[in-house]
Coordinates of C-alpha atoms in Angstrom, one line a residue:
X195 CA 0.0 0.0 0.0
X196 CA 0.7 3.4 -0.2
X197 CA 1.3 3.9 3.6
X198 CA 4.3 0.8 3.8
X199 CA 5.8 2.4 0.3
X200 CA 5.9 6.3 2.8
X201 CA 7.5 4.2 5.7
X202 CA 10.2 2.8 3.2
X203 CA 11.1 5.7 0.9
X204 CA 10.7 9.1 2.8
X205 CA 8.7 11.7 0.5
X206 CA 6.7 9.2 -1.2
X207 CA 3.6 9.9 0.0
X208 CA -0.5 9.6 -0.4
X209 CA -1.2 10.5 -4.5
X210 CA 2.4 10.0 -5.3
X211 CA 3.1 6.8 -3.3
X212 CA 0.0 5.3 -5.5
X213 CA 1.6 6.4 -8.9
X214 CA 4.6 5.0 -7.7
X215 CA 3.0 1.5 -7.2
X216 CA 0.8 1.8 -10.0
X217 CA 3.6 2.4 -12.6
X218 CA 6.2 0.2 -10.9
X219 CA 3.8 -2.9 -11.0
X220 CA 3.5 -2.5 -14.8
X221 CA 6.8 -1.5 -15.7
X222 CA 8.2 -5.0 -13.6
X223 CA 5.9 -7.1 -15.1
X224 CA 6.1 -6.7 -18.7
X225 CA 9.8 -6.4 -18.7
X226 CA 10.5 -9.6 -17.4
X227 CA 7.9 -10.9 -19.9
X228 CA 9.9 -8.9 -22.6
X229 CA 13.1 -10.6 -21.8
X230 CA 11.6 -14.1 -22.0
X231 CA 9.9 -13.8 -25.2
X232 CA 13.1 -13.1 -26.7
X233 CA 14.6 -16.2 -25.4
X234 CA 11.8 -18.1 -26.8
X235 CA 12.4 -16.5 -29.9
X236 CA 16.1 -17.8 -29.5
X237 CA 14.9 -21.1 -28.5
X238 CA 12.4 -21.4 -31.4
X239 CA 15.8 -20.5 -33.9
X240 CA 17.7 -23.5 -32.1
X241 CA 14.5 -25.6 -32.8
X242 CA 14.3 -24.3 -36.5
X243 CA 18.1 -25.4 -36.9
X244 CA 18.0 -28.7 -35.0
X245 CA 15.0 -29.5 -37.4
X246 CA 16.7 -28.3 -41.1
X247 CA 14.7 -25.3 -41.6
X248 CA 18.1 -22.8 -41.6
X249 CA 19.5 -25.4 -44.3
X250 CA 16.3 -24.7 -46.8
X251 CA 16.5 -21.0 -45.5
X252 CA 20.7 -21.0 -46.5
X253 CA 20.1 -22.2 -50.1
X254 CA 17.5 -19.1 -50.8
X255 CA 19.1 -16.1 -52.4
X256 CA 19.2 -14.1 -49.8
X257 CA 21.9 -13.1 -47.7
X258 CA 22.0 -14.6 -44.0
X259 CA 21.8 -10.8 -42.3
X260 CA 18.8 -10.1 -44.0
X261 CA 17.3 -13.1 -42.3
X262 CA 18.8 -12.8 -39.0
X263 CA 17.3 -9.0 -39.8
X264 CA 13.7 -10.2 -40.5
X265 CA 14.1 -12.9 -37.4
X266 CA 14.9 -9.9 -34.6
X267 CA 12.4 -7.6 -36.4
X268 CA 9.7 -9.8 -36.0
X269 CA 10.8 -10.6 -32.1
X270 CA 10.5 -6.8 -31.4
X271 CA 7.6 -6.4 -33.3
X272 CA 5.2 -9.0 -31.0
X273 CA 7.9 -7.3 -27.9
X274 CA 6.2 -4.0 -29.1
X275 CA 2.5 -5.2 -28.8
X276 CA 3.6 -6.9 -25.5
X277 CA 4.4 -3.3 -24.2
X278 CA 1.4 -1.6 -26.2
X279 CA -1.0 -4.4 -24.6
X280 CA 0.3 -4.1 -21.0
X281 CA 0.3 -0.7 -21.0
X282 CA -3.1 -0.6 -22.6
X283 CA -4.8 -2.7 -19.8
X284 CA -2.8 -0.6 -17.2
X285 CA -4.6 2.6 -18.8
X286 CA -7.9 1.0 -18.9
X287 CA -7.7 -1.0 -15.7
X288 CA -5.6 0.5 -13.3
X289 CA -5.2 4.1 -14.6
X290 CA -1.4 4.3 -15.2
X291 CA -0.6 6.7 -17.5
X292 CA 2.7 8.3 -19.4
X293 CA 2.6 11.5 -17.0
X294 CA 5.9 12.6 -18.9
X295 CA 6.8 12.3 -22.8
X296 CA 4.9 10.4 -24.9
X297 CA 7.4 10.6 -27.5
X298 CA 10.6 9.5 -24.7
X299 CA 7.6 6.1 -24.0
X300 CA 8.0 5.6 -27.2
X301 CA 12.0 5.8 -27.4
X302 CA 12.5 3.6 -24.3
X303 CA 9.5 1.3 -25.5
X304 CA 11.5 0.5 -28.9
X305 CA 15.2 0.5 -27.2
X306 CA 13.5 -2.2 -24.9
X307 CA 11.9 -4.2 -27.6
X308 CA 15.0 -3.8 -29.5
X309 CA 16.8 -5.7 -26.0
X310 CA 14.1 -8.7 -26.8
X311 CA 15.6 -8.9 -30.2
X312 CA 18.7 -9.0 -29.2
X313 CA 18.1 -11.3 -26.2
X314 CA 16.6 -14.0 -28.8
X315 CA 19.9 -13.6 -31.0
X316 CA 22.0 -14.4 -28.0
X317 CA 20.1 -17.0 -26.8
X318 CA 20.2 -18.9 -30.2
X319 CA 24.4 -17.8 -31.2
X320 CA 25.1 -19.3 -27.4
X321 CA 22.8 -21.4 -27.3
X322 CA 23.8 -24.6 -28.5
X323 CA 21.1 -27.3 -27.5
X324 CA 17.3 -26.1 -27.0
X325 CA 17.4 -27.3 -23.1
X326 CA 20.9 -25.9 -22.3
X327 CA 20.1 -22.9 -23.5
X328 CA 16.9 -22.4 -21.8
X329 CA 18.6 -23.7 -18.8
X330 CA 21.0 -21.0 -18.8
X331 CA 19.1 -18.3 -20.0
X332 CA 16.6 -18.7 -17.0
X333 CA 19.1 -18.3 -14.6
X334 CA 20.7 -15.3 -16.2
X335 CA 17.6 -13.1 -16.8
X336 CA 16.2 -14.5 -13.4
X337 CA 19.5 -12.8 -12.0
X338 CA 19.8 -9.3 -14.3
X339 CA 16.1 -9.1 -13.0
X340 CA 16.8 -9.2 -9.4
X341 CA 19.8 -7.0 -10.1
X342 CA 18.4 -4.6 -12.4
X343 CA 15.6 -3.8 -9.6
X344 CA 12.5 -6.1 -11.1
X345 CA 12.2 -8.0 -8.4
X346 CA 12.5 -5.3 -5.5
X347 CA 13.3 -1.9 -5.6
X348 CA 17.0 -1.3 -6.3
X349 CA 17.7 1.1 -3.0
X350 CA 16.6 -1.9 -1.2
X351 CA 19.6 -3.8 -2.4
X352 CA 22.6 -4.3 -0.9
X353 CA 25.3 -1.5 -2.7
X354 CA 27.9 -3.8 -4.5
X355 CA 24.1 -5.1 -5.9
X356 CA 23.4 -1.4 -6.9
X357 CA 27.0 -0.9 -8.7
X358 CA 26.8 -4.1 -10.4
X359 CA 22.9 -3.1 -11.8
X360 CA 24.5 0.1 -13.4
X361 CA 25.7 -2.2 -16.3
X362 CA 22.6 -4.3 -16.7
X363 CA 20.5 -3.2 -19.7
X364 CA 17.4 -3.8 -17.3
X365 CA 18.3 -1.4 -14.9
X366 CA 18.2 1.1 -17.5
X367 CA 14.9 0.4 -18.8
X368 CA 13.4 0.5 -15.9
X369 CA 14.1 3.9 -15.2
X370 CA 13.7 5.4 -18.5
X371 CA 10.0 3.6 -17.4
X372 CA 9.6 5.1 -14.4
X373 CA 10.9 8.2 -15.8
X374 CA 8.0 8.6 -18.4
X375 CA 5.3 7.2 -16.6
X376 CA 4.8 7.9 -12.9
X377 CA 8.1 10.1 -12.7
X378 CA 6.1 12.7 -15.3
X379 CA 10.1 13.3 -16.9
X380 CA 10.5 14.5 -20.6
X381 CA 11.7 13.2 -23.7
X382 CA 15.4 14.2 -22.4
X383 CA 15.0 12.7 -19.5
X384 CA 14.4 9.5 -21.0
X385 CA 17.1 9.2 -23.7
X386 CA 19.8 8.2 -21.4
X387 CA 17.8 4.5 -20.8
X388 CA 17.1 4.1 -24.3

């Protein structure tokens, strides 16, 4: 509730300490859902390979980037309407809205679906065998997750936990979410997550 969010973090109060929840809820939950999809989408290119698709898809004429390309494209693309539908039933549900720049949702919206892509791509270069790759790639965004504050909120980590989450990509878009939804910060504000 509002009231245990004031006893934790002094000047979050009343109005604010609901926003705060509010926005925080949905920007945890769909990022973790973000970074999973793309190692599905990883996990569905080590399938496609284990089962000869990339052999018919090598002997087209067209060059192995372009498909790569069109593979992350289409992983950020259903990211995207993961983020458009969350945020959709947050509006309509809940009532969180983008209190800051539409246009800086947007940025950090794409840069984040553009992590999903990339997430996938790793997943399937590293991969190697379908379960050792899920395996592995459970643990690590299980662990970027609690590091990158989805899990609690970062000041309520230990510091060497806070230093190391600087470097973590999910840190990042976390607060260029916070920033442009319950934060209320502009488009500037926001280009440093993205």
């Amino acid at each position: 509730t509002a009231e245990a969010l004031a006893a934790l973090v002094p000047g979050v109060d009343g109005v604010l300490g609901q926003d705060f929840l509010r926005g925080r809820v949905f920007t945890l939950d769909y990022r973790r859902g973000l970074l999973f999809w793309g190692m599905e989408s990883g996990l569905l290119l080590l399938r496609e390979r284990r089962q000869g698709a990339w052999t018919r898809v090598r002997t087209a004429a067209v060059p192995l980037s372009c498909v790569l390309a069109g593979k992350a494209l289409a992983t950020a693309a259903v990211a995207l309407l993961q983020v458009l539908g969350t945020f959709a039933v947050g509006y309509l549900v809940f009532g969180v809205k983008v209190e800051g720049s539409f246009l800086g949702f947007v940025l950090v919206a794409l840069a984040a679906c553009g992590l999903a892509a990339a997430t996938g791509l790793l997943v399937a270069a590293l991969g190697g065998t379908e379960a050792r790759a899920r395996n592995v790639s459970i643990l690590v965004i299980l662990g970027v997750s609690m590091l990158g504050g989805l899990w609690v909120p970062a000041f309520l980590l230990p510091s060497w936990a806070r230093d190391a989450s600087a470097a973590l990509p999910t840190t990042w878009a976390l607060k260029g979410f916070e920033t442009v939804t319950w934060q209320g910060g502009g488009f500037w504000a926001a280009v440093p997550s993205a």
